[in-house]
Short mmCIF file of C-alpha atoms in Angstrom, two decimals:
data_model
loop_
_atom_site.label_atom_id
_atom_site.label_comp_id
_atom_site.label_asym_id
_atom_site.label_seq_id
_atom_site.Cartn_x
_atom_site.Cartn_y
_atom_site.Cartn_z
CA MET A 1 56.76 3.47 4.70
CA GLY A 2 59.48 5.98 4.03
CA TYR A 3 59.88 8.06 0.88
CA GLN A 4 63.19 9.64 -0.04
CA GLY A 5 64.11 11.94 -2.86
CA GLY A 6 66.38 10.18 -5.33
CA ALA A 7 68.37 10.96 -8.41
CA GLY A 8 68.06 8.85 -11.51
CA ARG A 9 69.17 5.27 -11.80
CA GLY A 10 72.65 6.28 -12.80
CA SER A 11 73.50 8.12 -9.61
CA GLY A 12 76.31 6.67 -7.60
CA GLY A 13 76.79 6.01 -3.92
CA PRO A 14 75.84 3.08 -1.69
CA ARG A 15 72.27 2.29 -0.86
CA SER A 16 71.21 2.16 2.72
CA ARG A 17 69.46 -0.89 4.03
CA PRO A 18 67.07 -0.38 6.93
CA GLU A 19 67.00 -2.89 9.72
CA SER A 20 64.56 -5.53 8.52
CA ARG A 21 61.81 -6.52 10.87
CA GLU A 22 60.53 -10.08 10.91
CA VAL A 23 56.86 -10.06 10.13
CA GLY A 24 55.06 -13.04 11.57
CA PRO A 25 51.53 -14.40 11.52
CA ASP A 26 50.81 -13.04 14.99
CA SER A 27 50.91 -9.43 13.76
CA ARG A 28 47.90 -7.28 14.60
CA GLY A 29 45.16 -7.02 12.00
CA ARG A 30 44.68 -8.32 8.50
CA ARG A 31 48.21 -8.77 7.17
CA VAL A 32 49.02 -7.47 3.69
CA ALA A 33 52.44 -7.87 2.10
CA VAL A 34 53.18 -5.42 -0.72
CA LEU A 35 56.18 -6.60 -2.72
CA ALA A 36 58.41 -4.03 -4.43
CA TYR A 37 61.72 -4.06 -6.28
CA ASP A 38 64.01 -1.73 -8.19
CA GLY A 39 62.16 0.01 -10.99
CA ILE A 40 58.69 -0.14 -9.43
CA GLU A 41 56.04 2.42 -10.32
CA LEU A 42 55.44 4.54 -7.22
CA LEU A 43 51.69 4.77 -7.81
CA ASP A 44 51.45 0.99 -8.01
CA VAL A 45 52.54 0.92 -4.39
CA SER A 46 50.88 4.05 -3.04
CA CYS A 47 47.44 3.41 -4.54
CA VAL A 48 47.29 0.20 -2.53
CA THR A 49 48.93 1.39 0.68
CA SER A 50 47.11 4.74 0.84
CA ALA A 51 43.71 3.15 0.27
CA LEU A 52 44.29 0.54 2.96
CA ASN A 53 45.64 3.15 5.38
CA LEU A 54 42.54 5.27 4.82
CA ALA A 55 40.38 2.19 5.36
CA ASN A 56 42.01 1.83 8.78
CA THR A 57 41.40 5.52 9.50
CA VAL A 58 37.68 5.26 8.76
CA GLY A 59 37.15 2.13 10.80
CA ALA A 60 38.35 -1.10 9.17
CA ASP A 61 38.01 -3.83 11.83
CA PRO A 62 40.20 -5.79 11.83
CA PRO A 63 42.56 -3.14 10.47
CA TYR A 64 45.01 -3.76 7.68
CA ASP A 65 48.59 -4.40 8.77
CA VAL A 66 50.54 -3.46 5.64
CA THR A 67 54.21 -4.27 5.12
CA LEU A 68 56.32 -3.06 2.21
CA ALA A 69 58.81 -5.83 1.52
CA THR A 70 61.73 -5.79 -0.92
CA PRO A 71 64.52 -8.20 -1.88
CA GLY A 72 66.96 -8.18 1.02
CA GLY A 73 64.99 -5.40 2.69
CA ALA A 74 66.90 -2.91 0.55
CA VAL A 75 65.82 0.60 -0.38
CA VAL A 76 64.40 0.46 -3.91
CA ARG A 77 64.25 3.13 -6.58
CA SER A 78 60.99 3.86 -8.32
CA ASP A 79 60.70 4.62 -12.02
CA SER A 80 60.59 8.32 -11.15
CA GLY A 81 63.84 8.15 -9.15
CA LEU A 82 62.21 8.47 -5.73
CA GLN A 83 63.30 5.86 -3.22
CA LEU A 84 61.18 3.69 -0.96
CA VAL A 85 62.45 2.40 2.36
CA ALA A 86 61.32 -1.16 2.95
CA GLN A 87 59.84 -2.32 6.22
CA SER A 88 61.01 -5.87 5.73
CA ALA A 89 62.99 -8.20 3.55
CA ILE A 90 60.69 -10.43 1.54
CA ALA A 91 62.50 -13.44 3.01
CA ASP A 92 61.58 -12.26 6.53
CA VAL A 93 57.84 -12.04 5.88
CA ALA A 94 56.46 -15.15 7.52
CA ALA A 95 53.52 -17.00 6.03
CA PRO A 96 50.62 -17.00 6.20
CA VAL A 97 49.62 -13.51 5.20
CA ASP A 98 46.09 -12.57 4.24
CA THR A 99 46.89 -10.78 0.97
CA VAL A 100 49.98 -10.59 -1.21
CA VAL A 101 50.18 -7.66 -3.64
CA VAL A 102 52.94 -7.48 -6.27
CA SER A 103 53.68 -4.01 -7.61
CA GLY A 104 54.47 -3.24 -11.25
CA GLY A 105 56.95 -0.97 -12.93
CA ASN A 106 59.67 -0.88 -15.55
CA GLY A 107 61.75 -3.27 -13.46
CA HIS A 108 59.19 -6.07 -13.68
CA GLU A 109 61.12 -8.24 -16.13
CA ALA A 110 64.34 -8.13 -14.11
CA ALA A 111 62.35 -8.88 -10.95
CA ALA A 112 60.61 -11.81 -12.64
CA ALA A 113 64.04 -13.23 -13.48
CA ASP A 114 65.12 -13.09 -9.80
CA ARG A 115 64.80 -16.73 -8.71
CA HIS A 116 64.95 -15.93 -5.00
CA LEU A 117 62.26 -13.26 -5.24
CA ILE A 118 59.97 -15.58 -7.23
CA ALA A 119 60.57 -18.43 -4.79
CA HIS A 120 59.49 -16.24 -1.87
CA LEU A 121 56.50 -15.01 -3.86
CA ARG A 122 55.41 -18.64 -4.29
CA ARG A 123 56.02 -19.28 -0.59
CA LEU A 124 53.84 -16.37 0.50
CA ALA A 125 51.18 -16.90 -2.15
CA GLY A 126 50.62 -20.56 -1.31
CA PRO A 127 48.65 -20.13 1.94
CA ALA A 128 47.44 -16.55 1.31
CA ARG A 129 43.72 -15.87 1.07
CA ARG A 130 44.30 -13.48 -1.83
CA VAL A 131 47.11 -12.87 -4.27
CA ALA A 132 47.11 -9.78 -6.49
CA SER A 133 49.22 -7.85 -8.93
CA VAL A 134 49.16 -4.23 -10.01
CA CYS A 135 49.93 -3.39 -13.63
CA THR A 136 53.05 -5.24 -14.83
CA GLY A 137 53.31 -7.01 -11.48
CA ALA A 138 51.36 -9.69 -13.36
CA THR A 139 54.69 -10.67 -14.95
CA LEU A 140 55.96 -11.82 -11.55
CA LEU A 141 52.78 -13.78 -10.83
CA ALA A 142 53.13 -15.44 -14.23
CA ALA A 143 56.80 -16.24 -13.61
CA ALA A 144 55.79 -17.88 -10.33
CA GLY A 145 53.22 -20.02 -12.16
CA LEU A 146 50.38 -18.40 -10.25
CA LEU A 147 48.53 -17.36 -13.41
CA ASP A 148 48.75 -20.68 -15.28
CA GLY A 149 45.29 -21.62 -16.52
CA ARG A 150 43.84 -18.34 -15.31
CA ARG A 151 42.49 -15.22 -16.98
CA ALA A 152 44.54 -12.14 -16.14
CA THR A 153 45.07 -8.52 -17.09
CA THR A 154 47.95 -6.06 -17.02
CA HIS A 155 48.78 -2.64 -18.41
CA TRP A 156 47.53 -2.62 -22.01
CA ARG A 157 51.01 -1.77 -23.31
CA TYR A 158 52.42 -5.03 -21.96
CA ALA A 159 49.50 -7.40 -22.55
CA ARG A 160 50.84 -8.81 -25.80
CA THR A 161 54.30 -9.32 -24.31
CA LEU A 162 52.84 -11.12 -21.29
CA SER A 163 50.69 -13.33 -23.50
CA ARG A 164 53.64 -14.32 -25.68
CA ALA A 165 55.96 -15.02 -22.76
CA TYR A 166 53.40 -17.04 -20.79
CA PRO A 167 51.09 -18.92 -23.18
CA ASP A 168 49.38 -20.76 -20.31
CA VAL A 169 47.90 -17.43 -19.16
CA THR A 170 44.76 -16.05 -20.82
CA VAL A 171 45.59 -12.35 -21.05
CA ASP A 172 42.79 -9.82 -21.49
CA SER A 173 44.02 -6.22 -21.68
CA ASP A 174 40.57 -4.63 -21.51
CA PRO A 175 39.32 -4.88 -17.89
CA ILE A 176 40.38 -2.64 -15.05
CA PHE A 177 40.89 -5.74 -12.96
CA ILE A 178 40.11 -9.44 -13.11
CA ARG A 179 39.35 -11.80 -10.25
CA ASP A 180 39.99 -15.45 -11.05
CA GLY A 181 39.47 -17.40 -7.88
CA ARG A 182 41.77 -16.07 -5.17
CA VAL A 183 44.08 -14.44 -7.71
CA ALA A 184 43.43 -10.88 -8.91
CA THR A 185 45.26 -8.85 -11.52
CA SER A 186 44.73 -5.18 -12.31
CA GLY A 187 45.43 -2.94 -15.28
CA GLY A 188 47.74 0.01 -15.44
CA VAL A 189 48.69 2.12 -12.43
CA THR A 190 45.56 3.72 -10.92
CA ALA A 191 43.50 0.60 -11.64
CA ALA A 192 45.09 -0.48 -8.35
CA LEU A 193 42.64 1.85 -6.60
CA ASP A 194 39.68 0.00 -8.10
CA LEU A 195 41.11 -3.35 -7.11
CA THR A 196 41.93 -2.20 -3.57
CA LEU A 197 38.48 -0.69 -3.11
CA ALA A 198 37.01 -4.02 -4.22
CA PHE A 199 39.10 -5.75 -1.55
CA VAL A 200 37.97 -3.26 1.10
CA GLU A 201 34.33 -3.77 0.15
CA GLU A 202 34.80 -7.55 0.24
CA ASP A 203 36.39 -7.36 3.68
CA HIS A 204 34.40 -4.59 5.37
CA GLY A 205 31.30 -3.83 3.29
CA ALA A 206 30.20 -1.24 0.77
CA ASP A 207 29.71 1.59 3.26
CA LEU A 208 33.30 1.57 4.48
CA ALA A 209 34.58 1.23 0.91
CA ARG A 210 32.43 4.24 -0.02
CA ARG A 211 34.03 6.29 2.75
CA VAL A 212 37.49 5.32 1.53
CA ALA A 213 36.55 6.32 -2.03
CA LEU A 214 35.20 9.66 -0.83
CA GLY A 215 38.38 10.29 1.12
CA LEU A 216 40.45 9.56 -1.96
CA VAL A 217 38.13 11.67 -4.14
CA THR A 218 37.69 8.81 -6.57
CA TYR A 219 34.89 6.64 -7.92
CA MET A 220 33.32 4.25 -5.44
CA GLN A 221 34.78 1.70 -7.78
CA ARG A 222 34.58 1.05 -11.48
CA PRO A 223 33.19 -2.45 -11.91
CA GLY A 224 36.29 -4.45 -12.64
CA ASN A 225 36.10 -7.16 -15.24
CA GLN A 226 32.40 -6.67 -15.93
CA ALA A 227 32.58 -3.11 -17.13
CA GLN A 228 35.65 -1.02 -17.60
CA MET A 229 33.81 2.21 -18.17
CA THR A 230 36.33 4.87 -18.97
CA LEU A 231 37.39 5.02 -22.61
CA PHE A 232 40.79 6.49 -21.89
CA THR A 233 41.56 3.63 -19.53
CA THR A 234 40.46 0.87 -21.91
CA SER A 235 41.96 2.40 -25.05
CA ARG A 236 45.08 4.12 -26.14
CA ARG A 237 45.06 7.88 -26.19
CA ALA A 238 45.21 8.95 -29.82
CA ASP A 239 48.13 11.11 -30.88
CA ASP A 240 46.49 12.04 -34.17
CA ALA A 241 44.42 15.24 -33.83
CA THR A 242 41.71 14.01 -36.24
CA VAL A 243 41.12 10.81 -34.28
CA ARG A 244 41.30 12.58 -30.95
CA ALA A 245 38.74 15.20 -32.01
CA ALA A 246 36.39 12.52 -33.34
CA VAL A 247 36.61 10.49 -30.13
CA GLU A 248 36.09 13.54 -27.92
CA HIS A 249 33.06 14.62 -29.96
CA ALA A 250 31.56 11.13 -29.71
CA ALA A 251 32.12 11.02 -25.95
CA ALA A 252 30.41 14.40 -25.55
CA HIS A 253 27.56 13.66 -28.00
CA PRO A 254 26.89 9.91 -28.05
CA ASP A 255 23.38 10.48 -29.41
CA ASP A 256 24.64 12.23 -32.57
CA ASP A 257 24.85 10.59 -35.97
CA LEU A 258 28.16 8.82 -35.44
CA GLY A 259 28.21 6.58 -38.47
CA THR A 260 31.63 6.34 -40.05
CA GLY A 261 30.53 8.51 -42.97
CA ALA A 262 29.13 11.23 -40.73
CA VAL A 263 32.21 11.24 -38.52
CA ALA A 264 34.47 11.40 -41.58
CA ARG A 265 32.54 14.35 -43.03
CA ARG A 266 32.78 16.21 -39.74
CA ALA A 267 36.52 15.52 -39.67
CA GLY A 268 36.98 16.54 -43.29
CA VAL A 269 38.49 13.24 -44.41
CA SER A 270 37.28 10.27 -46.42
CA THR A 271 35.78 7.26 -44.68
CA ARG A 272 38.74 5.18 -45.85
CA GLN A 273 41.20 7.67 -44.38
CA LEU A 274 39.28 7.88 -41.12
CA THR A 275 39.25 4.11 -40.78
CA ARG A 276 42.96 3.92 -41.53
CA LEU A 277 43.69 6.56 -38.88
CA PHE A 278 41.54 4.87 -36.22
CA VAL A 279 43.13 1.46 -36.80
CA ALA A 280 46.61 2.97 -36.73
CA GLU A 281 45.96 5.03 -33.58
CA LEU A 282 43.54 2.89 -31.57
CA GLY A 283 43.81 -0.54 -33.15
CA GLU A 284 40.11 -0.60 -34.03
CA PRO A 285 37.83 0.83 -36.74
CA PRO A 286 35.63 3.85 -35.94
CA ALA A 287 32.41 1.85 -35.53
CA THR A 288 33.93 -0.35 -32.81
CA VAL A 289 35.29 2.62 -30.89
CA ILE A 290 32.01 4.53 -31.19
CA ARG A 291 30.03 1.54 -29.95
CA ARG A 292 32.24 1.29 -26.88
CA ILE A 293 31.87 5.02 -26.20
CA ARG A 294 28.09 4.68 -26.35
CA LEU A 295 28.08 1.71 -24.00
CA GLU A 296 30.31 3.54 -21.53
CA ALA A 297 27.93 6.50 -21.65
CA ALA A 298 25.02 4.14 -21.07
CA ALA A 299 26.79 2.56 -18.11
CA GLN A 300 27.34 5.99 -16.58
CA LEU A 301 23.64 6.84 -16.97
CA LEU A 302 22.68 3.50 -15.45
CA ARG A 303 24.92 4.23 -12.48
CA THR A 304 23.79 7.78 -11.87
CA THR A 305 20.15 8.06 -12.98
CA ASP A 306 16.82 6.24 -12.77
CA LEU A 307 16.02 6.84 -16.43
CA PRO A 308 14.11 4.03 -18.19
CA LEU A 309 16.31 1.75 -20.26
CA SER A 310 14.69 2.99 -23.46
CA THR A 311 15.63 6.58 -22.58
CA VAL A 312 19.18 5.55 -21.70
CA ALA A 313 19.43 3.77 -25.04
CA HIS A 314 18.25 6.78 -27.05
CA ARG A 315 20.47 9.22 -25.17
CA CYS A 316 23.44 7.06 -26.06
CA GLY A 317 22.59 6.67 -29.73
CA LEU A 318 21.18 3.13 -29.48
CA THR A 319 17.86 2.36 -31.12
CA SER A 320 16.01 0.62 -28.30
CA ALA A 321 16.22 -0.91 -24.84
CA GLU A 322 16.67 -4.30 -26.48
CA SER A 323 19.59 -3.12 -28.60
CA LEU A 324 21.11 -1.68 -25.41
CA ARG A 325 20.61 -4.99 -23.62
CA GLN A 326 22.20 -7.05 -26.38
CA ALA A 327 25.18 -4.73 -26.78
CA PHE A 328 25.70 -4.42 -23.02
CA VAL A 329 25.70 -8.19 -22.49
CA ALA A 330 28.07 -8.70 -25.43
CA ARG A 331 30.47 -6.09 -24.08
CA TYR A 332 30.28 -6.55 -20.31
CA GLY A 333 28.69 -9.95 -19.71
CA ILE A 334 25.84 -8.51 -17.66
CA THR A 335 22.43 -7.04 -18.49
CA PRO A 336 21.83 -3.31 -17.99
CA SER A 337 19.20 -4.05 -15.34
CA ARG A 338 21.52 -6.28 -13.32
CA PHE A 339 24.34 -3.78 -13.66
CA ARG A 340 22.10 -0.99 -12.35
CA ALA A 341 20.94 -3.15 -9.43
CA ALA A 342 24.54 -4.00 -8.52
CA GLN A 343 25.48 -0.32 -8.52
CA ALA A 344 22.41 0.90 -6.65
CA ARG A 345 24.18 0.81 -3.30
CA THR A 346 26.96 3.16 -4.46
CA PRO A 347 26.54 6.94 -4.45
#
């Protein structure tokens, strides 16, 4: 894949089109088609391609044969102005491919309105073993009808728009990624790493996925639709200094008295004002945000320690192992014990 420096969208001059190679089913390795278009987010592409390339480097067998395909095989501009040189026109990618990945970016709505692009997406997705989207790439999957009757996620900023535009899709903005049958959708930008690591583990086992994660200096993988653990991925970043300070204190001290009254006193505002600020900034009252922070802290302790569940509960401000169990199941759909067992193989 080639990367070129580019000016903004308004810069003039013709775009070059590389010679498009026909990509057929006899290509070496496990074939992955990454679809891009004007206005893609560069990280939505590179998180996938870099992780799969590193998987090849550390021993993926069969290796991934990754092709970046664009409409007409044209060079496309990313949101940042950098240009990507395609390896193929989407029309020249022959089915079947193993995995189809649709990138996201500010150009997703225009791309979803491109009938030829969507037709080729349907063509490639039909026989593929897996179909996935990164961030707002879910809009293209929805436009192709591939998300009808399925549960899906996207970048939290666009979840409501996606839900309104495609009522046959059950949109959940909370998880890092969601697998619904052979179709996977991921949240904003770097959630693509979590999804790609999940694919690598599925294809080649946990040990190779761990080596990829270590090479990328990232988590082995955050557990997708069962537990999106990082508060600042699941929630909006507060602009208001009072809310931000309260959230940061709670994340650092989940075992403190974090009742709404106590948090308001520490912030120097009334409970009514604190609640108003939280709802305006984060869309939720303080108690709901605090509970999520505590559960994320508990999940981190479950992943990284052998502490008894009762100790984990108390360190995270929960009253007992049973209260931890009930809250964890309600939030993540899995018991703390099962979550710990599932994560035991990761470093």
